[in-house]
mmCIF file of C-alpha atoms in Angstrom:
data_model
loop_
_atom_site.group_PDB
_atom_site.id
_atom_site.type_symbol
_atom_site.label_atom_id
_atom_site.label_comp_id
_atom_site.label_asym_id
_atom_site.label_seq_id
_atom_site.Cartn_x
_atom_site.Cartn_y
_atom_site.Cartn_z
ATOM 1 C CA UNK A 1 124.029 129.622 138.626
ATOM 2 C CA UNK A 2 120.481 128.126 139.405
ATOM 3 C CA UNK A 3 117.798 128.935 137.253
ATOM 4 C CA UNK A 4 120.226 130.289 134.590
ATOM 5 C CA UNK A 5 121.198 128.973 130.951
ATOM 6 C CA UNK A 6 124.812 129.262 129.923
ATOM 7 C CA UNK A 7 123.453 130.281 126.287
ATOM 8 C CA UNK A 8 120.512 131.749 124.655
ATOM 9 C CA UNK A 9 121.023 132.053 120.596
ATOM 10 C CA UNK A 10 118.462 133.424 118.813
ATOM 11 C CA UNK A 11 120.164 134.853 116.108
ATOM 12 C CA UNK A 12 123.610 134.429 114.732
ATOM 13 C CA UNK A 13 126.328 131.523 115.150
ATOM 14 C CA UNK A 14 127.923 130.196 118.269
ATOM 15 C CA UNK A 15 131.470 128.048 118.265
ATOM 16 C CA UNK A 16 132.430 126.160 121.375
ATOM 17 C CA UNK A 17 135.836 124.346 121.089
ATOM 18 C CA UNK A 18 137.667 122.130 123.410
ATOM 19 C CA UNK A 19 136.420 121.874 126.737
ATOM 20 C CA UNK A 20 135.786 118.004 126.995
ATOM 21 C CA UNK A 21 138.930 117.731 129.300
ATOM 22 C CA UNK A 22 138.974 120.424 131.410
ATOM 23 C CA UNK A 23 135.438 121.109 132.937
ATOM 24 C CA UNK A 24 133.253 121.977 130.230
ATOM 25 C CA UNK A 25 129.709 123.318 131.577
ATOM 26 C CA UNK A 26 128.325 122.100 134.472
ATOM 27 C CA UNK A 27 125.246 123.773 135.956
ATOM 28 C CA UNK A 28 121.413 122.863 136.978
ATOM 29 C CA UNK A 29 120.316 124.577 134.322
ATOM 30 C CA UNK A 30 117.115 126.867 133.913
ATOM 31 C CA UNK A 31 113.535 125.353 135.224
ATOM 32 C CA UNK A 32 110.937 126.841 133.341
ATOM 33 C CA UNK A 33 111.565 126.796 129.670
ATOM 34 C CA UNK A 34 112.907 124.672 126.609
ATOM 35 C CA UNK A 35 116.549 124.155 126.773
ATOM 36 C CA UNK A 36 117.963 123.923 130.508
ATOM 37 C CA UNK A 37 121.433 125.165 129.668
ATOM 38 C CA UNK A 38 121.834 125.771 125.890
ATOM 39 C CA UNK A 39 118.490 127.377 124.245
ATOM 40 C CA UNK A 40 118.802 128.145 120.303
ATOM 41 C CA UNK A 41 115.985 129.790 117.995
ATOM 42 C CA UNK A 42 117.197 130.112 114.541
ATOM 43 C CA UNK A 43 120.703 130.015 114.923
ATOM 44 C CA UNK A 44 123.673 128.163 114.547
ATOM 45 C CA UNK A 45 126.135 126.470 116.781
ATOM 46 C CA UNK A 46 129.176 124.110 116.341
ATOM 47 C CA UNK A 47 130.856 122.360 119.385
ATOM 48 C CA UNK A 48 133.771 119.944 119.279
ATOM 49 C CA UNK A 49 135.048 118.389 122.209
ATOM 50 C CA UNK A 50 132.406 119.843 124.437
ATOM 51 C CA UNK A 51 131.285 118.228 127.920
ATOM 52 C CA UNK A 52 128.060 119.628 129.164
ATOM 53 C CA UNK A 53 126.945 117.935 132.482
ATOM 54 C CA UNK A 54 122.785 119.188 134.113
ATOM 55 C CA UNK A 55 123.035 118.664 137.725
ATOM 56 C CA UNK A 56 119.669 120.112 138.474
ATOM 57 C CA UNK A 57 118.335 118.245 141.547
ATOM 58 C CA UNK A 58 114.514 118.710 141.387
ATOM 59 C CA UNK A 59 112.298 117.780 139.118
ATOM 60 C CA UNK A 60 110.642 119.956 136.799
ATOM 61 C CA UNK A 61 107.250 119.876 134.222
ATOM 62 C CA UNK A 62 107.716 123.315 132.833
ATOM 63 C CA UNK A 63 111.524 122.081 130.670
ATOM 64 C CA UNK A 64 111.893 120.152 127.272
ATOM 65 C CA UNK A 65 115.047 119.210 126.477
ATOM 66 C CA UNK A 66 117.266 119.309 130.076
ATOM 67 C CA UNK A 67 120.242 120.574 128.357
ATOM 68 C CA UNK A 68 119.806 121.008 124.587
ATOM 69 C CA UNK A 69 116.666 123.015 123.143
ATOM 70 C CA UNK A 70 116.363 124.240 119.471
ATOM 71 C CA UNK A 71 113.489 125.903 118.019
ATOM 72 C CA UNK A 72 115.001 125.811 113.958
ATOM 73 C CA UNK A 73 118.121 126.377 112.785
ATOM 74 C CA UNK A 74 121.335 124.457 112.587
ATOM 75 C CA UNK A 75 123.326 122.326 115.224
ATOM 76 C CA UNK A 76 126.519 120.351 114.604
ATOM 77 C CA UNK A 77 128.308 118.213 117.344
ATOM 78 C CA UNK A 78 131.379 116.946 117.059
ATOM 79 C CA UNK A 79 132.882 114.409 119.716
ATOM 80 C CA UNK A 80 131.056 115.823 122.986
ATOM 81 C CA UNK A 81 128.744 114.741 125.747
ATOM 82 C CA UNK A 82 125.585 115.888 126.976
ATOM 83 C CA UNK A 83 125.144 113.929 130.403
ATOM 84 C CA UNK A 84 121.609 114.602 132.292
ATOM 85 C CA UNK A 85 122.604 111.403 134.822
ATOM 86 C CA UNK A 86 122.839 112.914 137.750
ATOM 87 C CA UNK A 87 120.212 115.263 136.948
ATOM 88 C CA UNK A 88 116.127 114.967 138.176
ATOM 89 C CA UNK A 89 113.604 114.641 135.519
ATOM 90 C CA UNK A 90 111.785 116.987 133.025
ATOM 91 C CA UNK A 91 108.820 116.891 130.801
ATOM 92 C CA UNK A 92 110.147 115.610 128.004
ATOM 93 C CA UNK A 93 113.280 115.744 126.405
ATOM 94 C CA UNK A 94 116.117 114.659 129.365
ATOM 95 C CA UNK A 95 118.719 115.873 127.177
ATOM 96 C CA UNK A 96 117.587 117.075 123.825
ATOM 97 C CA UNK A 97 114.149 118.755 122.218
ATOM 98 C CA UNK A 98 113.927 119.503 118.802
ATOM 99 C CA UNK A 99 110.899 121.719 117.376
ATOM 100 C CA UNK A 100 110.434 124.309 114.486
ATOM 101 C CA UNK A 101 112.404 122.059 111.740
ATOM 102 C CA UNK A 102 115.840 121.646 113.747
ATOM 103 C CA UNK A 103 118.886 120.496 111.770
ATOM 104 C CA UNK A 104 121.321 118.174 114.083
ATOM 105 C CA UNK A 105 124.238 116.462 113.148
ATOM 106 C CA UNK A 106 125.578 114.414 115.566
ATOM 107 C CA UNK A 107 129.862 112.677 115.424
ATOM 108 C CA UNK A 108 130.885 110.667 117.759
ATOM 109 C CA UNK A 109 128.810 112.601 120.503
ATOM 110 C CA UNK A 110 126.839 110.723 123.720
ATOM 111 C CA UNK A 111 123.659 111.616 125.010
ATOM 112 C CA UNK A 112 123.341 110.049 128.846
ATOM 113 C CA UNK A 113 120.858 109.788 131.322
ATOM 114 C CA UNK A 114 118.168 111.480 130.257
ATOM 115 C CA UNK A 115 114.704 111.909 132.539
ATOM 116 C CA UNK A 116 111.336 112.286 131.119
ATOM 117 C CA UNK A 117 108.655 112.258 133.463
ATOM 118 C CA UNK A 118 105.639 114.282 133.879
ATOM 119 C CA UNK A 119 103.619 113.736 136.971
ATOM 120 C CA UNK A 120 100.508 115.770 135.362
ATOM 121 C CA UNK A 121 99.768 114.175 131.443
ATOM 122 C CA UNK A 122 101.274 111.591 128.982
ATOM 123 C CA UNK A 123 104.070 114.535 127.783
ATOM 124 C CA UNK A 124 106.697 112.213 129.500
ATOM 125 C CA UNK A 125 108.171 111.106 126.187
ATOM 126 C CA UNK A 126 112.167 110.597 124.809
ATOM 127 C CA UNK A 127 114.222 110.203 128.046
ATOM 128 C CA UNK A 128 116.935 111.656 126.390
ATOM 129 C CA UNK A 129 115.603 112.782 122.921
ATOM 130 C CA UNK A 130 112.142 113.678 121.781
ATOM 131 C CA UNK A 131 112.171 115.169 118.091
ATOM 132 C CA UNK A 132 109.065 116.974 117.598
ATOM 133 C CA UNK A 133 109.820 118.397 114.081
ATOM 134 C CA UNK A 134 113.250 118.473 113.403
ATOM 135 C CA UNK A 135 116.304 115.925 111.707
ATOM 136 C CA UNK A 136 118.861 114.606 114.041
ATOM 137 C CA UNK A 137 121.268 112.394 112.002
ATOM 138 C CA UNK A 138 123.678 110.320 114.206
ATOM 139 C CA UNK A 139 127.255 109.567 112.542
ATOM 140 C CA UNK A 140 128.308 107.690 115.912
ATOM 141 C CA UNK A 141 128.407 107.614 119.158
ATOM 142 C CA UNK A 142 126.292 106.492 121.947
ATOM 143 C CA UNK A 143 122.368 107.382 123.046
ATOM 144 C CA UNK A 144 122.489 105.467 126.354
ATOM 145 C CA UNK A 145 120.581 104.868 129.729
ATOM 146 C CA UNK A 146 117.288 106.781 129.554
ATOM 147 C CA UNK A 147 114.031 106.867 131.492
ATOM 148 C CA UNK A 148 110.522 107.771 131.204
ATOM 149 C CA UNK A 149 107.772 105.917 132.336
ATOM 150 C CA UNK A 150 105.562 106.637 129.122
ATOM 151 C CA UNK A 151 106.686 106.449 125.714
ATOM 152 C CA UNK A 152 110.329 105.862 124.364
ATOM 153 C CA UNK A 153 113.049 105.736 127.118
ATOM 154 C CA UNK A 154 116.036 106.994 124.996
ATOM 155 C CA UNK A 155 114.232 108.361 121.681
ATOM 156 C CA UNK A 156 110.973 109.815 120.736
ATOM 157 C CA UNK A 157 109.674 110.675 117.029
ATOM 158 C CA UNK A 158 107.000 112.737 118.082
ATOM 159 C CA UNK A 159 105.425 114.618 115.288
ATOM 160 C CA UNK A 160 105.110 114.339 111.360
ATOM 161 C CA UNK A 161 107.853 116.579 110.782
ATOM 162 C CA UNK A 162 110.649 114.369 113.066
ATOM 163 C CA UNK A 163 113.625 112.395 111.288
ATOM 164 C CA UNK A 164 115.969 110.528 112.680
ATOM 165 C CA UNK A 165 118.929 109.173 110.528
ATOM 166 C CA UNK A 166 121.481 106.368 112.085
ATOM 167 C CA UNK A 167 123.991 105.960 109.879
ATOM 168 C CA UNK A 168 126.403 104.646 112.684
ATOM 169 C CA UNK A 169 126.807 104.272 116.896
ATOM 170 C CA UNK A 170 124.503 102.701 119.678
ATOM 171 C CA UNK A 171 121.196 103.364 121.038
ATOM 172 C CA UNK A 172 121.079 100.999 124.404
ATOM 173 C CA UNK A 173 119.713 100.669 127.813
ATOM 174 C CA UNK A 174 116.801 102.674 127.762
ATOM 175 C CA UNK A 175 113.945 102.223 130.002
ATOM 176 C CA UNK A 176 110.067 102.651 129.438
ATOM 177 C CA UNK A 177 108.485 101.878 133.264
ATOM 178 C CA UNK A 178 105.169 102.794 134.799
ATOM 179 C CA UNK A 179 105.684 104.569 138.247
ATOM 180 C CA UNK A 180 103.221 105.523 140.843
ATOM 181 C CA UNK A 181 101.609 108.606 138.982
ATOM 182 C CA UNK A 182 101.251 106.637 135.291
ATOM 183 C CA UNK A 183 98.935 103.955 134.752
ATOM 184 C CA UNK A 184 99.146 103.901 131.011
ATOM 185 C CA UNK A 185 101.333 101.046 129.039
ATOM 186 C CA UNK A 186 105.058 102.339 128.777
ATOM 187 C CA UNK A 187 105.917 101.442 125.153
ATOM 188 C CA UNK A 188 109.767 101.914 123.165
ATOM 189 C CA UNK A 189 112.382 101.299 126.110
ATOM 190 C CA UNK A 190 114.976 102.451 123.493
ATOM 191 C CA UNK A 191 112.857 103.923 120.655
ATOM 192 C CA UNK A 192 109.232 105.175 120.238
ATOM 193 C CA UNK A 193 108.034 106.400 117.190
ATOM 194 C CA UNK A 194 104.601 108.166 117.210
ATOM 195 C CA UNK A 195 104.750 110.193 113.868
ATOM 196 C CA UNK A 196 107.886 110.738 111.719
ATOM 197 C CA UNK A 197 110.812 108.562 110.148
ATOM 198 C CA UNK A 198 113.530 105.969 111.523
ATOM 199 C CA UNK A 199 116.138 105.973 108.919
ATOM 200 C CA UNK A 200 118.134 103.003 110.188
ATOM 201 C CA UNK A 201 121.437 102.546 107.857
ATOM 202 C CA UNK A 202 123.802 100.926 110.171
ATOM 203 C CA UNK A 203 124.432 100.927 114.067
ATOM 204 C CA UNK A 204 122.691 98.551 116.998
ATOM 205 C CA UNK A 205 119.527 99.077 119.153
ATOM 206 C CA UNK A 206 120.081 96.869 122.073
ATOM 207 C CA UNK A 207 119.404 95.686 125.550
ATOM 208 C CA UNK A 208 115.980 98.072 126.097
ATOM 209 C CA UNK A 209 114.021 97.308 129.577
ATOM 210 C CA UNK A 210 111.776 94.872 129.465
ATOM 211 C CA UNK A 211 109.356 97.133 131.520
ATOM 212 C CA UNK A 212 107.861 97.944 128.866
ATOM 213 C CA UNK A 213 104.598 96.483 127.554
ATOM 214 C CA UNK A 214 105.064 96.823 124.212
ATOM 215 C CA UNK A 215 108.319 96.952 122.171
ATOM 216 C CA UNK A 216 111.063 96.097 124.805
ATOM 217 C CA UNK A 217 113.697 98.009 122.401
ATOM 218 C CA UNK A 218 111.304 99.826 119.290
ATOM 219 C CA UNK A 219 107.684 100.634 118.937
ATOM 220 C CA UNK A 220 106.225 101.540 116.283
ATOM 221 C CA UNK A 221 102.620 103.591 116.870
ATOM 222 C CA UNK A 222 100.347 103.794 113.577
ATOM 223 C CA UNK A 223 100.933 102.272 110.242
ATOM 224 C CA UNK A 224 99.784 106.177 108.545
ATOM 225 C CA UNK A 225 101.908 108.165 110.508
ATOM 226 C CA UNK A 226 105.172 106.236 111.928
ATOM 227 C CA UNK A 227 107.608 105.126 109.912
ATOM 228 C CA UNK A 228 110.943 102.874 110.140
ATOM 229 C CA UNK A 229 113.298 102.028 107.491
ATOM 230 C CA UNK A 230 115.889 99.110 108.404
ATOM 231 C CA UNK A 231 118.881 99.533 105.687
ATOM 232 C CA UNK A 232 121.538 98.163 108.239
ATOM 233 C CA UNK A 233 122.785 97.577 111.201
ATOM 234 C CA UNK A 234 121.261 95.735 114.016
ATOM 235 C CA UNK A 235 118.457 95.262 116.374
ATOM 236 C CA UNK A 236 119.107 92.959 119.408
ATOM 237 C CA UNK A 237 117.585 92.251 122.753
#
């Protein structure tokens, strides 16, 4: 239903199993708070072979994270997708917001599409992940095809407390592009890191937009604050 999560966990642990091939959740989402269609704070949740697809046709400021929002606690994906594609924009966060000291582990999972844009400040950041405070650590997969027309089309470090660790998969195609309402240099097509660590073991960043101004495929804001550690893997544009 519109305006409607399919989950809110704020305490306690929530298993989702198998629904990659027969539907999964699809749904607009809610459209005025963190976490369109699932919203955790302080709990746990395990998926495997999940699909969850936001189909939410207007644009909202009010959302981080279109489908995924977690305020703490601890999050492990295995094999799904989390598709915003077809879905309008929100503030920041297309697919995924983490806050509060988040744990993530990602296998094997895809995070698509994602729309950050914010008609009314410079929030627009992390078309399809902004990590506020929070560890996301990607064994796999794909981070594909985001937008935002400020800073980091597919992933945003956003805060002192954000970690991201790639120990495997592909962060591509993301776009960083000034539109009408932004006048400000879009920077990080794939990756932008304003404060926090890029823990790079092994994977590729490739083919970011070359919209943006500075760092077609990885920014890197302030030499005190942002931090990223190549160990492996691959950078190409």
């Amino acid at each position: 239903a519109s305006g409607r999560r399919a989950f809110a966990v704020y305490t306690g642990t929530l298993n989702l199993i198998n629904s990659k091939e027969t539907g999964g959740i699809e749904m607009p989402g809610i459209l005025s708070a963190t976490g369109g269609i699932i919203y955790s704070k302080k709990g746990n949740i395990n998926m495997n072979n999940i699909t969850i697809k936001r189909t939410a046709t207007s644009a909202v400021t009010a959302v981080s994270g279109g489908i995924l929002g977690f305020n703490a606690g601890s999050y492990v994906f295995e094999n799904c997708v989390f598709d915003a594609t077809e879905a309008a924009s929100v503030k920041t966060g297309g697919v995924m917001y983490l806050v509060a000291g988040a744990q993530v582990v990602s296998n094997n999972c895809q995070y698509l599409g994602g729309k950050a844009v914010d008609a009314a400040s410079t929030d627009d950041k992390g078309g399809n992940i902004h990590i506020l405070a929070g560890t996301f650590t990607m064994n796999g997969g794909l981070i594909s095809g985001g937008y935002t027309p400020y800073y980091g089309g597919n992933v945003c470090l956003g805060g002192g407390g954000a970690t991201f660790i790639m120990n495997d998969g592909i962060i591509e195609n993301g776009s960083a592009q000034k539109d009408e309402n932004h006048t400000a240099a879009p920077r990080g097509s794939n990756l932008y890191i304003y404060a926090g660590d890029f823990i790079m073991n092994g994977g590729q960043i490739r083919e970011g937009a070359k919209s943006s101004v500075n760092g077609a495929s990885v920014y890197i804001q302030s030499i005190s604050t942002a931090y990223f550690y190549m160990n492996g893997g691959e950078i190409s544009h």
